[in-house]
Amino acid sequence: MPLKFFLKLYARLIGLTFLILLFCAALFLGVNSVREQYWQERFSEPLLRWLVATPHPRQQYPWLKSFYDFRVTPPGNLSVSDVIMERLSYGQVVAMDTSIGQQVMVRNDSGGIIDLRFRDIYSDVAEATALIARLHLDDMSSDGREGAMSQLSATLGVELMAVRDQAALPDSEVLERVSERGISLYHHPSRDRAQVLIRLEDGTLVDMAMPAPFSPWAWPVMLLLLVVAGSVLALALYLALRDVDSNLRAVESVAIRIARGEMGARVDAGDSRLVSRLAAAFNGMAEHIQRLVGVQREMIHAVSHELRTPVARIRFGVQMIESANSPEALQKQLDGIDGDIQELDELIDEILTYARLEQGGPVFALQERSVSDIVRQVVSEQQMVRPDHTIEADIDDESERWSLSDVEPRYLHRAVQNLVGNAARYAAGRVKVHCQFDEDNCRIDVEDDGPGIPEEDWEKVFTAFARLDDSRTRTSGGYGLGLSIVRRILYWHGGQAFVSRSDELGGARFSLVWPRKKPVEHAL
């Protein structure tokens, strides 16, 4: 069972971790979709602003069409949401993902919408920006290029720098593309952003560094995910541990109440499954303690009452010894005192046996023994003690086949002996012990032809120190512990003892039932 408890706990932790990972993945995708859209708008904004500020850019720079789909659309022809239209009316740059790439829009001064479609927004914008920079720098003299590069860098949102150090040149493949096209996009191995090498008409090389590309693994996003995951996990653990702590405090409170003497206090676990087994075990312990305290209280009361009679007789016998005037009278008193001492010894033995069984049971050493042999031994011993009664054992061949059972021979012998002796004490002249064994269970019925027991007292006879008011009275002998001992012996064998009426003999019938074979954990 503890393994099952921990498996449930680990399964819940794994499930919680999986849900947190799903939540973080959804949060990661959601945050990055917004971040990427924002990055696309900011990255392409310098180019769009330049297009807005340039009159008739398609006529002046027809080469722009080779990099992207460029059009000016009336606002009414756009199939976009009201939120996007409102953003465009404010002059904001709006970016959206399409099936073939990215779409970027901005409103121009004439009220039209400049609509650009990119296959790869990063490379397309980089090359278009490089071409714009090259056109402007080609129109400048060498003396004015430094100022022009500074102005273009601010306008286009890039970094322009003339290449003067040959060691700073990229590899030969990039240089070949520059010689063919005039520009070449490449990635510098020591930088995390793209660069474009530009060759002007006079052969001057200019290096243009673009802003960093979009990175979904930016440290603010990772920090956000870490904080969210940690917070959710901490909250879940707090809620789970708060429930456990609340139930543990309830257990602690009940333990304090029991220590104060409130033996009826019990733990209510509520809906918590994590501590329900603890609550059940604690309540079982509390019930056992309450029963032991009650048994102890009853035992002290009953023992004090039971001891008075033999002690009083011994005291009376001692007084009579002083007044005995003949050896016969003296011997009679001594025999009476010896009988009273024997009765005290038997009473103490019964009390100790009952207390040992009631307070947790003896250390049973279960052995495979023949129950039929034990029954025959008890019947033989009781027949010798009561020769005037007919005491017989009824064991058929089928039961004899299954008579081997895991028992504690000494205590089972004691249980059967108590029942047979009790039956012989109240029987008119006949006692019958019927055994019925099968593959799973063992059953012993002890019947007598006595007056029997009223049905309303069937449960009472198993109570410690209990005596009935009819024929089974104090005058018949016994201390009211024999049947209680029988029931506890059967309890520790995993069985039960009960009483009914004998259909065959007409008196009482006491029955013992227990499993023939015990699980390994009960046999240890």
Short mmCIF file of C-alpha atoms in Angstrom, two decimals:
data_model
loop_
_atom_site.label_atom_id
_atom_site.label_comp_id
_atom_site.label_asym_id
_atom_site.label_seq_id
_atom_site.Cartn_x
_atom_site.Cartn_y
_atom_site.Cartn_z
CA MET A 1 0.00 0.00 0.00
CA PRO A 2 2.79 2.55 0.69
CA LEU A 3 4.10 1.83 -2.82
CA LYS A 4 0.65 2.56 -4.22
CA PHE A 5 0.53 5.82 -2.26
CA PHE A 6 3.90 6.98 -3.61
CA LEU A 7 2.98 5.91 -7.14
CA LYS A 8 -0.12 8.11 -6.90
CA LEU A 9 1.98 10.96 -5.55
CA TYR A 10 4.59 10.62 -8.30
CA ALA A 11 1.87 10.31 -10.94
CA ARG A 12 0.34 13.55 -9.72
CA LEU A 13 3.70 15.30 -9.76
CA ILE A 14 4.39 14.03 -13.28
CA GLY A 15 0.93 15.13 -14.41
CA LEU A 16 1.41 18.53 -12.81
CA THR A 17 4.83 18.90 -14.45
CA PHE A 18 3.35 17.93 -17.82
CA LEU A 19 0.57 20.49 -17.46
CA ILE A 20 3.09 23.17 -16.50
CA LEU A 21 5.20 22.30 -19.54
CA LEU A 22 2.12 22.52 -21.77
CA PHE A 23 1.22 25.85 -20.22
CA CYS A 24 4.77 27.15 -20.67
CA ALA A 25 4.84 25.94 -24.29
CA ALA A 26 1.55 27.72 -25.00
CA LEU A 27 2.84 30.83 -23.23
CA PHE A 28 6.13 30.61 -25.15
CA LEU A 29 4.34 30.40 -28.50
CA GLY A 30 1.86 33.13 -27.61
CA VAL A 31 4.46 35.56 -26.32
CA ASN A 32 6.77 34.92 -29.27
CA SER A 33 3.97 35.39 -31.80
CA VAL A 34 3.37 38.86 -30.36
CA ARG A 35 7.10 39.55 -30.08
CA GLU A 36 7.74 38.42 -33.65
CA GLN A 37 4.95 40.61 -35.01
CA TYR A 38 6.30 43.56 -33.05
CA TRP A 39 9.84 42.81 -34.30
CA GLN A 40 8.66 42.63 -37.92
CA GLU A 41 6.94 45.99 -37.58
CA ARG A 42 9.97 47.66 -35.98
CA PHE A 43 12.44 45.98 -38.34
CA SER A 44 10.62 46.96 -41.53
CA GLU A 45 9.48 50.39 -40.33
CA PRO A 46 12.56 52.38 -41.57
CA LEU A 47 12.12 50.93 -45.06
CA LEU A 48 8.38 51.66 -45.08
CA ARG A 49 8.91 55.18 -43.79
CA TRP A 50 11.40 55.77 -46.60
CA LEU A 51 8.87 54.45 -49.12
CA VAL A 52 6.19 56.76 -47.69
CA ALA A 53 8.55 59.75 -47.92
CA THR A 54 9.64 58.91 -51.49
CA PRO A 55 7.25 60.11 -54.21
CA HIS A 56 6.33 57.35 -56.65
CA PRO A 57 8.95 54.84 -55.44
CA ARG A 58 7.84 52.21 -57.99
CA GLN A 59 8.60 54.52 -60.89
CA GLN A 60 11.88 55.81 -59.48
CA TYR A 61 13.19 52.44 -58.29
CA PRO A 62 11.70 49.62 -60.38
CA TRP A 63 14.28 47.16 -59.03
CA LEU A 64 12.34 47.10 -55.70
CA LYS A 65 9.85 44.70 -57.28
CA SER A 66 12.53 42.05 -57.57
CA PHE A 67 12.70 41.81 -53.78
CA TYR A 68 9.07 41.91 -52.72
CA ASP A 69 5.52 42.40 -53.91
CA PHE A 70 5.01 46.14 -53.66
CA ARG A 71 1.62 47.77 -54.10
CA VAL A 72 -0.45 50.72 -52.94
CA THR A 73 -4.01 49.65 -52.09
CA PRO A 74 -7.06 51.77 -51.18
CA PRO A 75 -8.15 51.10 -47.58
CA GLY A 76 -11.52 49.79 -48.72
CA ASN A 77 -9.89 46.94 -50.67
CA LEU A 78 -8.15 45.47 -47.60
CA SER A 79 -9.70 42.45 -45.90
CA VAL A 80 -8.43 43.13 -42.39
CA SER A 81 -9.99 43.58 -38.98
CA ASP A 82 -11.22 46.87 -37.58
CA VAL A 83 -8.36 46.87 -35.07
CA ILE A 84 -5.76 46.75 -37.89
CA MET A 85 -7.58 49.48 -39.85
CA GLU A 86 -7.58 51.64 -36.74
CA ARG A 87 -3.85 51.10 -36.27
CA LEU A 88 -3.21 51.96 -39.93
CA SER A 89 -5.29 55.15 -39.57
CA TYR A 90 -2.95 56.20 -36.77
CA GLY A 91 0.04 55.79 -39.12
CA GLN A 92 1.37 52.65 -37.41
CA VAL A 93 3.20 49.90 -39.24
CA VAL A 94 1.26 46.61 -39.14
CA ALA A 95 2.79 43.20 -39.82
CA MET A 96 0.95 39.91 -40.41
CA ASP A 97 1.95 36.40 -41.39
CA THR A 98 0.64 35.04 -44.69
CA SER A 99 0.82 31.69 -46.45
CA ILE A 100 3.84 32.77 -48.51
CA GLY A 101 5.68 34.93 -45.98
CA GLN A 102 5.11 38.21 -44.17
CA GLN A 103 2.86 41.11 -45.04
CA VAL A 104 3.74 44.63 -43.85
CA MET A 105 1.46 47.65 -44.29
CA VAL A 106 1.54 51.37 -43.55
CA ARG A 107 -0.62 54.31 -44.60
CA ASN A 108 0.96 56.93 -46.89
CA ASP A 109 0.27 60.65 -47.06
CA SER A 110 -2.36 60.28 -49.82
CA GLY A 111 -4.49 57.89 -47.75
CA GLY A 112 -3.50 54.73 -49.60
CA ILE A 113 -2.05 51.64 -47.91
CA ILE A 114 1.47 50.62 -48.88
CA ASP A 115 1.35 46.83 -48.87
CA LEU A 116 4.54 44.78 -49.02
CA ARG A 117 4.78 40.97 -49.18
CA PHE A 118 8.07 39.36 -48.22
CA ARG A 119 9.19 35.78 -48.64
CA ASP A 120 11.86 36.29 -45.98
CA ILE A 121 11.45 39.64 -44.30
CA TYR A 122 14.95 39.70 -42.82
CA SER A 123 16.93 39.08 -46.03
CA ASP A 124 14.52 41.00 -48.29
CA VAL A 125 14.54 44.13 -46.14
CA ALA A 126 18.32 43.88 -45.71
CA GLU A 127 18.97 43.74 -49.47
CA ALA A 128 16.41 46.47 -50.25
CA THR A 129 17.93 48.71 -47.61
CA ALA A 130 21.41 48.01 -49.03
CA LEU A 131 20.27 49.00 -52.54
CA ILE A 132 18.76 52.24 -51.24
CA ALA A 133 21.97 53.04 -49.37
CA ARG A 134 24.08 52.29 -52.48
CA LEU A 135 21.96 54.57 -54.69
CA HIS A 136 22.30 57.45 -52.26
CA LEU A 137 26.03 56.94 -51.70
CA ASP A 138 26.74 56.69 -55.43
CA ASP A 139 25.29 60.19 -55.81
CA MET A 140 27.64 61.52 -53.20
CA SER A 141 31.23 62.57 -53.64
CA SER A 142 33.84 60.77 -51.59
CA ASP A 143 34.16 63.77 -49.31
CA GLY A 144 30.46 63.82 -48.42
CA ARG A 145 29.98 60.10 -47.96
CA GLU A 146 30.86 60.06 -44.27
CA GLY A 147 28.02 62.47 -43.48
CA ALA A 148 25.66 60.68 -45.86
CA MET A 149 26.40 57.32 -44.24
CA SER A 150 25.63 58.79 -40.82
CA GLN A 151 22.36 60.25 -42.08
CA LEU A 152 21.36 57.03 -43.86
CA SER A 153 22.23 54.97 -40.80
CA ALA A 154 19.83 57.04 -38.72
CA THR A 155 17.10 57.03 -41.41
CA LEU A 156 17.25 53.32 -42.32
CA GLY A 157 18.05 52.00 -38.84
CA VAL A 158 21.32 50.35 -39.86
CA GLU A 159 25.06 50.81 -39.34
CA LEU A 160 27.08 51.90 -42.41
CA MET A 161 30.85 51.85 -42.37
CA ALA A 162 33.43 52.04 -45.19
CA VAL A 163 35.73 49.00 -45.37
CA ARG A 164 39.34 50.18 -45.07
CA ASP A 165 40.99 47.13 -43.53
CA GLN A 166 41.52 44.24 -45.91
CA ALA A 167 41.49 41.83 -42.94
CA ALA A 168 37.90 42.84 -42.27
CA LEU A 169 36.73 41.60 -45.68
CA PRO A 170 34.54 38.48 -45.76
CA ASP A 171 35.44 35.33 -47.70
CA SER A 172 35.92 35.18 -51.47
CA GLU A 173 32.42 33.82 -52.15
CA VAL A 174 30.86 36.99 -50.72
CA LEU A 175 33.24 39.15 -52.74
CA GLU A 176 32.27 37.32 -55.93
CA ARG A 177 28.58 37.99 -55.31
CA VAL A 178 29.38 41.66 -54.65
CA SER A 179 31.20 41.95 -57.93
CA GLU A 180 28.20 40.45 -59.75
CA ARG A 181 25.27 42.18 -58.05
CA GLY A 182 26.83 45.09 -56.19
CA ILE A 183 25.55 43.80 -52.85
CA SER A 184 25.97 40.56 -50.94
CA LEU A 185 24.19 39.43 -47.80
CA TYR A 186 26.32 37.42 -45.40
CA HIS A 187 26.62 36.53 -41.72
CA HIS A 188 29.73 37.48 -39.85
CA PRO A 189 30.95 34.54 -37.74
CA SER A 190 31.55 36.73 -34.67
CA ARG A 191 28.17 38.50 -34.78
CA ASP A 192 24.60 37.32 -34.32
CA ARG A 193 23.12 39.56 -37.03
CA ALA A 194 23.24 39.78 -40.81
CA GLN A 195 25.51 42.13 -42.74
CA VAL A 196 25.47 43.35 -46.30
CA LEU A 197 28.63 44.15 -48.22
CA ILE A 198 27.98 47.03 -50.70
CA ARG A 199 30.22 47.94 -53.67
CA LEU A 200 29.80 51.50 -54.94
CA GLU A 201 30.41 52.58 -58.53
CA ASP A 202 33.92 53.81 -57.72
CA GLY A 203 34.81 50.43 -56.17
CA THR A 204 34.50 51.53 -52.56
CA LEU A 205 33.26 48.78 -50.26
CA VAL A 206 30.75 49.66 -47.53
CA ASP A 207 29.72 47.28 -44.82
CA MET A 208 26.10 47.59 -43.61
CA ALA A 209 25.16 45.89 -40.33
CA MET A 210 21.47 45.06 -39.90
CA PRO A 211 19.64 44.93 -36.57
CA ALA A 212 19.70 41.57 -34.85
CA PRO A 213 17.22 38.99 -36.24
CA PHE A 214 14.27 37.81 -34.23
CA SER A 215 15.26 35.35 -31.51
CA PRO A 216 12.53 33.36 -29.76
CA TRP A 217 15.03 32.37 -27.05
CA ALA A 218 15.67 35.87 -25.77
CA TRP A 219 16.59 35.94 -22.08
CA PRO A 220 13.51 37.98 -21.02
CA VAL A 221 11.28 35.25 -22.48
CA MET A 222 13.27 32.52 -20.75
CA LEU A 223 13.14 34.46 -17.50
CA LEU A 224 9.39 34.90 -17.90
CA LEU A 225 8.89 31.18 -18.51
CA LEU A 226 11.08 30.32 -15.54
CA VAL A 227 9.19 32.70 -13.27
CA VAL A 228 5.80 31.48 -14.49
CA ALA A 229 6.72 27.79 -14.23
CA GLY A 230 8.24 28.29 -10.79
CA SER A 231 5.24 30.32 -9.62
CA VAL A 232 2.70 27.78 -10.88
CA LEU A 233 4.64 24.89 -9.38
CA ALA A 234 5.09 26.73 -6.10
CA LEU A 235 1.38 27.60 -6.00
CA ALA A 236 0.37 24.00 -6.76
CA LEU A 237 2.73 22.65 -4.10
CA TYR A 238 1.49 25.27 -1.65
CA LEU A 239 -2.14 24.31 -2.23
CA ALA A 240 -1.34 20.60 -1.98
CA LEU A 241 0.82 20.99 1.11
CA ARG A 242 -1.69 23.35 2.69
CA ASP A 243 -4.31 20.61 2.45
CA VAL A 244 -1.89 18.06 3.86
CA ASP A 245 -0.81 20.45 6.60
CA SER A 246 -4.43 21.17 7.49
CA ASN A 247 -5.17 17.46 7.82
CA LEU A 248 -1.99 16.84 9.79
CA ARG A 249 -2.99 19.63 12.15
CA ALA A 250 -6.37 17.92 12.50
CA VAL A 251 -4.58 14.69 13.42
CA GLU A 252 -2.43 16.61 15.90
CA SER A 253 -5.51 18.23 17.43
CA VAL A 254 -7.24 14.88 17.85
CA ALA A 255 -4.08 13.39 19.39
CA ILE A 256 -4.01 16.23 21.94
CA ARG A 257 -7.69 15.67 22.74
CA ILE A 258 -7.10 11.95 23.25
CA ALA A 259 -4.15 12.77 25.53
CA ARG A 260 -6.51 14.94 27.58
CA GLY A 261 -8.88 12.02 28.05
CA GLU A 262 -11.38 12.54 25.21
CA MET A 263 -11.18 8.94 24.03
CA GLY A 264 -14.06 9.38 21.57
CA ALA A 265 -12.20 11.98 19.44
CA ARG A 266 -11.66 10.95 15.83
CA VAL A 267 -9.97 12.42 12.74
CA ASP A 268 -12.13 13.58 9.85
CA ALA A 269 -9.94 13.50 6.71
CA GLY A 270 -12.62 15.14 4.56
CA ASP A 271 -11.95 14.90 0.83
CA SER A 272 -8.17 14.68 1.13
CA ARG A 273 -6.95 11.40 -0.32
CA LEU A 274 -3.31 11.97 0.59
CA VAL A 275 -3.93 11.65 4.35
CA SER A 276 -7.07 9.50 4.28
CA ARG A 277 -5.05 6.37 5.02
CA LEU A 278 -3.25 8.15 7.84
CA ALA A 279 -6.60 9.26 9.25
CA ALA A 280 -8.00 5.74 8.94
CA ALA A 281 -4.94 4.26 10.67
CA PHE A 282 -5.06 6.91 13.40
CA ASN A 283 -8.77 6.36 13.99
CA GLY A 284 -8.18 2.62 14.15
CA MET A 285 -5.45 3.20 16.71
CA ALA A 286 -7.71 5.54 18.69
CA GLU A 287 -10.51 2.98 18.69
CA HIS A 288 -8.09 0.30 19.84
CA ILE A 289 -6.79 2.55 22.62
CA GLN A 290 -10.34 3.42 23.64
CA ARG A 291 -11.28 -0.24 23.74
CA LEU A 292 -8.15 -1.14 25.74
CA VAL A 293 -8.86 1.62 28.24
CA GLY A 294 -12.45 0.41 28.54
CA VAL A 295 -11.31 -3.19 28.92
CA GLN A 296 -8.75 -2.15 31.52
CA ARG A 297 -11.38 -0.23 33.45
CA GLU A 298 -13.81 -3.15 33.32
CA MET A 299 -11.06 -5.60 34.17
CA ILE A 300 -9.96 -3.66 37.24
CA HIS A 301 -13.56 -3.45 38.42
CA ALA A 302 -14.26 -7.11 37.71
CA VAL A 303 -10.98 -8.39 39.14
CA SER A 304 -11.49 -6.48 42.34
CA HIS A 305 -14.94 -8.01 42.58
CA GLU A 306 -13.80 -11.54 41.68
CA LEU A 307 -10.94 -11.52 44.18
CA ARG A 308 -13.12 -10.62 47.13
CA THR A 309 -14.84 -14.02 47.34
CA PRO A 310 -11.77 -16.33 47.50
CA VAL A 311 -9.88 -13.86 49.70
CA ALA A 312 -12.83 -13.69 52.08
CA ARG A 313 -13.04 -17.49 52.19
CA ILE A 314 -9.30 -17.76 52.86
CA ARG A 315 -9.59 -15.23 55.68
CA PHE A 316 -12.55 -17.15 57.10
CA GLY A 317 -10.61 -20.43 56.80
CA VAL A 318 -7.65 -18.94 58.66
CA GLN A 319 -9.95 -17.84 61.45
CA MET A 320 -11.52 -21.28 61.58
CA ILE A 321 -8.09 -22.90 61.88
CA GLU A 322 -7.56 -21.09 65.14
CA SER A 323 -10.75 -22.57 66.54
CA ALA A 324 -10.29 -26.09 65.14
CA ASN A 325 -10.39 -28.62 67.98
CA SER A 326 -9.59 -31.76 66.01
CA PRO A 327 -7.19 -32.85 63.26
CA GLU A 328 -10.13 -33.59 60.97
CA ALA A 329 -11.52 -30.08 61.28
CA LEU A 330 -8.07 -28.57 60.78
CA GLN A 331 -7.50 -30.63 57.64
CA LYS A 332 -10.90 -29.61 56.30
CA GLN A 333 -10.06 -25.94 56.66
CA LEU A 334 -6.63 -26.43 55.10
CA ASP A 335 -8.21 -28.21 52.14
CA GLY A 336 -10.66 -25.35 51.73
CA ILE A 337 -7.87 -22.78 51.81
CA ASP A 338 -5.91 -24.79 49.25
CA GLY A 339 -8.95 -24.87 46.97
CA ASP A 340 -9.39 -21.14 47.32
CA ILE A 341 -5.73 -20.57 46.46
CA GLN A 342 -6.16 -22.84 43.42
CA GLU A 343 -9.17 -20.78 42.38
CA LEU A 344 -7.11 -17.58 42.74
CA ASP A 345 -4.36 -19.10 40.62
CA GLU A 346 -6.83 -20.05 37.89
CA LEU A 347 -8.40 -16.61 38.00
CA ILE A 348 -5.03 -14.90 37.62
CA ASP A 349 -4.15 -17.17 34.71
CA GLU A 350 -7.44 -16.32 32.97
CA ILE A 351 -6.92 -12.62 33.55
CA LEU A 352 -3.35 -12.65 32.24
CA THR A 353 -4.33 -14.67 29.16
CA TYR A 354 -7.23 -12.36 28.37
CA ALA A 355 -5.11 -9.24 28.91
CA ARG A 356 -2.35 -10.59 26.66
CA LEU A 357 -4.83 -11.37 23.88
CA GLU A 358 -6.73 -8.11 24.29
CA GLN A 359 -3.71 -5.81 24.27
CA GLY A 360 -2.38 -6.84 20.90
CA GLY A 361 -2.22 -10.57 20.91
CA PRO A 362 0.58 -13.04 21.55
CA VAL A 363 3.35 -13.63 19.09
CA PHE A 364 1.65 -16.34 17.08
CA ALA A 365 3.94 -18.95 15.60
CA LEU A 366 1.54 -20.38 13.05
CA GLN A 367 2.21 -23.97 12.19
CA GLU A 368 0.58 -26.44 9.88
CA ARG A 369 -1.19 -28.81 12.27
CA SER A 370 -4.09 -31.23 12.08
CA VAL A 371 -7.10 -29.52 13.62
CA SER A 372 -8.91 -32.85 13.90
CA ASP A 373 -6.09 -34.19 16.10
CA ILE A 374 -6.40 -31.15 18.38
CA VAL A 375 -10.17 -31.65 18.61
CA ARG A 376 -9.81 -35.34 19.44
CA GLN A 377 -7.22 -34.51 22.12
CA VAL A 378 -9.54 -31.96 23.74
CA VAL A 379 -12.50 -34.37 23.61
CA SER A 380 -10.41 -37.13 25.20
CA GLU A 381 -9.19 -34.83 28.00
CA GLN A 382 -12.66 -33.49 28.78
CA GLN A 383 -14.18 -36.98 28.73
CA MET A 384 -11.71 -37.98 31.42
CA VAL A 385 -12.59 -34.93 33.50
CA ARG A 386 -16.36 -35.53 33.13
CA PRO A 387 -16.90 -39.29 32.83
CA ASP A 388 -20.62 -38.89 33.56
CA HIS A 389 -21.11 -36.97 30.26
CA THR A 390 -20.99 -38.22 26.69
CA ILE A 391 -18.50 -36.05 24.80
CA GLU A 392 -17.94 -37.05 21.18
CA ALA A 393 -16.20 -35.70 18.07
CA ASP A 394 -17.92 -35.81 14.68
CA ILE A 395 -15.36 -35.60 11.84
CA ASP A 396 -16.24 -36.99 8.40
CA ASP A 397 -13.71 -38.26 5.87
CA GLU A 398 -13.97 -35.17 3.63
CA SER A 399 -13.15 -32.89 6.55
CA GLU A 400 -10.31 -35.16 7.60
CA ARG A 401 -8.80 -34.61 4.17
CA TRP A 402 -8.58 -30.85 4.76
CA SER A 403 -7.77 -30.91 8.49
CA LEU A 404 -4.27 -29.48 8.08
CA SER A 405 -4.45 -25.75 8.84
CA ASP A 406 -2.12 -22.88 9.76
CA VAL A 407 -2.81 -22.46 13.48
CA GLU A 408 -1.16 -21.76 16.79
CA PRO A 409 -1.73 -25.18 18.35
CA ARG A 410 -1.56 -24.13 22.00
CA TYR A 411 -4.07 -21.29 21.68
CA LEU A 412 -6.42 -23.23 19.38
CA HIS A 413 -6.36 -26.06 21.92
CA ARG A 414 -7.23 -23.51 24.61
CA ALA A 415 -10.15 -22.15 22.57
CA VAL A 416 -11.67 -25.59 21.84
CA GLN A 417 -11.06 -26.66 25.45
CA ASN A 418 -12.88 -23.60 26.78
CA LEU A 419 -15.89 -24.29 24.57
CA VAL A 420 -16.07 -28.02 25.31
CA GLY A 421 -15.56 -27.47 29.05
CA ASN A 422 -18.16 -24.71 29.06
CA ALA A 423 -20.63 -26.94 27.16
CA ALA A 424 -20.03 -29.89 29.53
CA ARG A 425 -20.60 -27.60 32.51
CA TYR A 426 -24.14 -26.74 31.39
CA ALA A 427 -25.06 -29.89 29.42
CA ALA A 428 -27.61 -32.38 30.73
CA GLY A 429 -25.40 -35.25 29.65
CA ARG A 430 -24.24 -34.92 26.07
CA VAL A 431 -21.73 -32.70 24.21
CA LYS A 432 -20.97 -33.02 20.50
CA VAL A 433 -18.03 -31.43 18.64
CA HIS A 434 -18.71 -31.29 14.89
CA CYS A 435 -15.85 -30.41 12.51
CA GLN A 436 -16.34 -29.23 8.95
CA PHE A 437 -13.19 -28.42 6.94
CA ASP A 438 -12.81 -27.57 3.27
CA GLU A 439 -10.13 -26.14 1.01
CA ASP A 440 -10.66 -22.57 2.24
CA ASN A 441 -12.11 -22.58 5.76
CA CYS A 442 -12.23 -24.52 8.99
CA ARG A 443 -15.32 -24.68 11.20
CA ILE A 444 -15.83 -26.27 14.62
CA ASP A 445 -19.30 -26.43 16.25
CA VAL A 446 -19.58 -27.35 19.93
CA GLU A 447 -23.18 -28.29 20.87
CA ASP A 448 -24.78 -29.38 24.15
CA ASP A 449 -28.18 -30.56 25.34
CA GLY A 450 -28.40 -27.96 28.11
CA PRO A 451 -30.92 -25.13 28.56
CA GLY A 452 -29.27 -23.02 25.83
CA ILE A 453 -28.82 -19.25 25.71
CA PRO A 454 -31.58 -16.72 24.95
CA GLU A 455 -31.06 -15.06 21.58
CA GLU A 456 -30.90 -11.57 23.10
CA ASP A 457 -27.85 -12.70 25.13
CA TRP A 458 -25.90 -14.29 22.27
CA GLU A 459 -23.51 -11.39 21.96
CA LYS A 460 -23.34 -10.66 25.67
CA VAL A 461 -21.76 -14.04 26.51
CA PHE A 462 -18.54 -12.99 24.75
CA THR A 463 -18.13 -9.90 26.94
CA ALA A 464 -15.40 -10.14 29.56
CA PHE A 465 -16.65 -11.03 33.08
CA ALA A 466 -20.22 -11.25 31.79
CA ARG A 467 -22.60 -13.80 33.35
CA LEU A 468 -26.20 -14.47 32.50
CA ASP A 469 -29.02 -14.44 34.99
CA ASP A 470 -30.48 -17.83 34.08
CA SER A 471 -28.93 -21.28 34.39
CA ARG A 472 -25.47 -20.02 33.48
CA THR A 473 -24.78 -18.29 36.78
CA ARG A 474 -21.93 -17.91 39.17
CA THR A 475 -22.85 -21.19 40.83
CA SER A 476 -21.87 -23.03 37.65
CA GLY A 477 -18.26 -21.88 38.00
CA GLY A 478 -16.02 -19.84 35.75
CA TYR A 479 -15.07 -16.19 35.75
CA GLY A 480 -16.75 -14.89 32.61
CA LEU A 481 -13.46 -14.79 30.68
CA GLY A 482 -13.43 -18.11 28.84
CA LEU A 483 -15.60 -17.06 25.89
CA SER A 484 -13.86 -13.68 25.65
CA ILE A 485 -10.54 -15.52 25.36
CA VAL A 486 -12.02 -17.77 22.67
CA ARG A 487 -13.18 -14.83 20.60
CA ARG A 488 -9.78 -13.09 20.83
CA ILE A 489 -7.94 -16.28 19.85
CA LEU A 490 -10.13 -16.59 16.76
CA TYR A 491 -9.60 -12.90 16.01
CA TRP A 492 -5.83 -13.37 15.89
CA HIS A 493 -6.38 -16.37 13.63
CA GLY A 494 -8.32 -14.13 11.23
CA GLY A 495 -11.64 -15.77 12.11
CA GLN A 496 -14.63 -15.28 14.38
CA ALA A 497 -16.61 -16.99 17.12
CA PHE A 498 -20.39 -16.84 17.50
CA VAL A 499 -23.23 -18.60 19.30
CA SER A 500 -26.60 -19.97 18.13
CA ARG A 501 -29.07 -22.71 19.06
CA SER A 502 -28.36 -26.37 18.41
CA ASP A 503 -30.95 -27.94 16.10
CA GLU A 504 -29.80 -31.46 16.96
CA LEU A 505 -29.35 -31.35 20.77
CA GLY A 506 -31.51 -28.34 21.62
CA GLY A 507 -28.95 -26.47 23.72
CA ALA A 508 -26.36 -23.89 22.78
CA ARG A 509 -24.07 -24.18 19.79
CA PHE A 510 -20.76 -22.29 19.78
CA SER A 511 -19.03 -22.04 16.42
CA LEU A 512 -15.44 -21.24 15.45
CA VAL A 513 -14.69 -20.27 11.83
CA TRP A 514 -11.31 -19.23 10.40
CA PRO A 515 -9.41 -19.44 7.08
CA ARG A 516 -7.52 -22.71 6.65
CA LYS A 517 -4.43 -21.08 5.14
CA LYS A 518 -3.12 -17.69 6.18
CA PRO A 519 -1.38 -15.09 3.98
CA VAL A 520 2.37 -14.78 4.53
CA GLU A 521 2.13 -11.44 6.35
CA HIS A 522 -0.18 -12.96 9.03
CA ALA A 523 2.17 -15.85 9.62
CA LEU A 524 5.22 -13.76 10.46
#
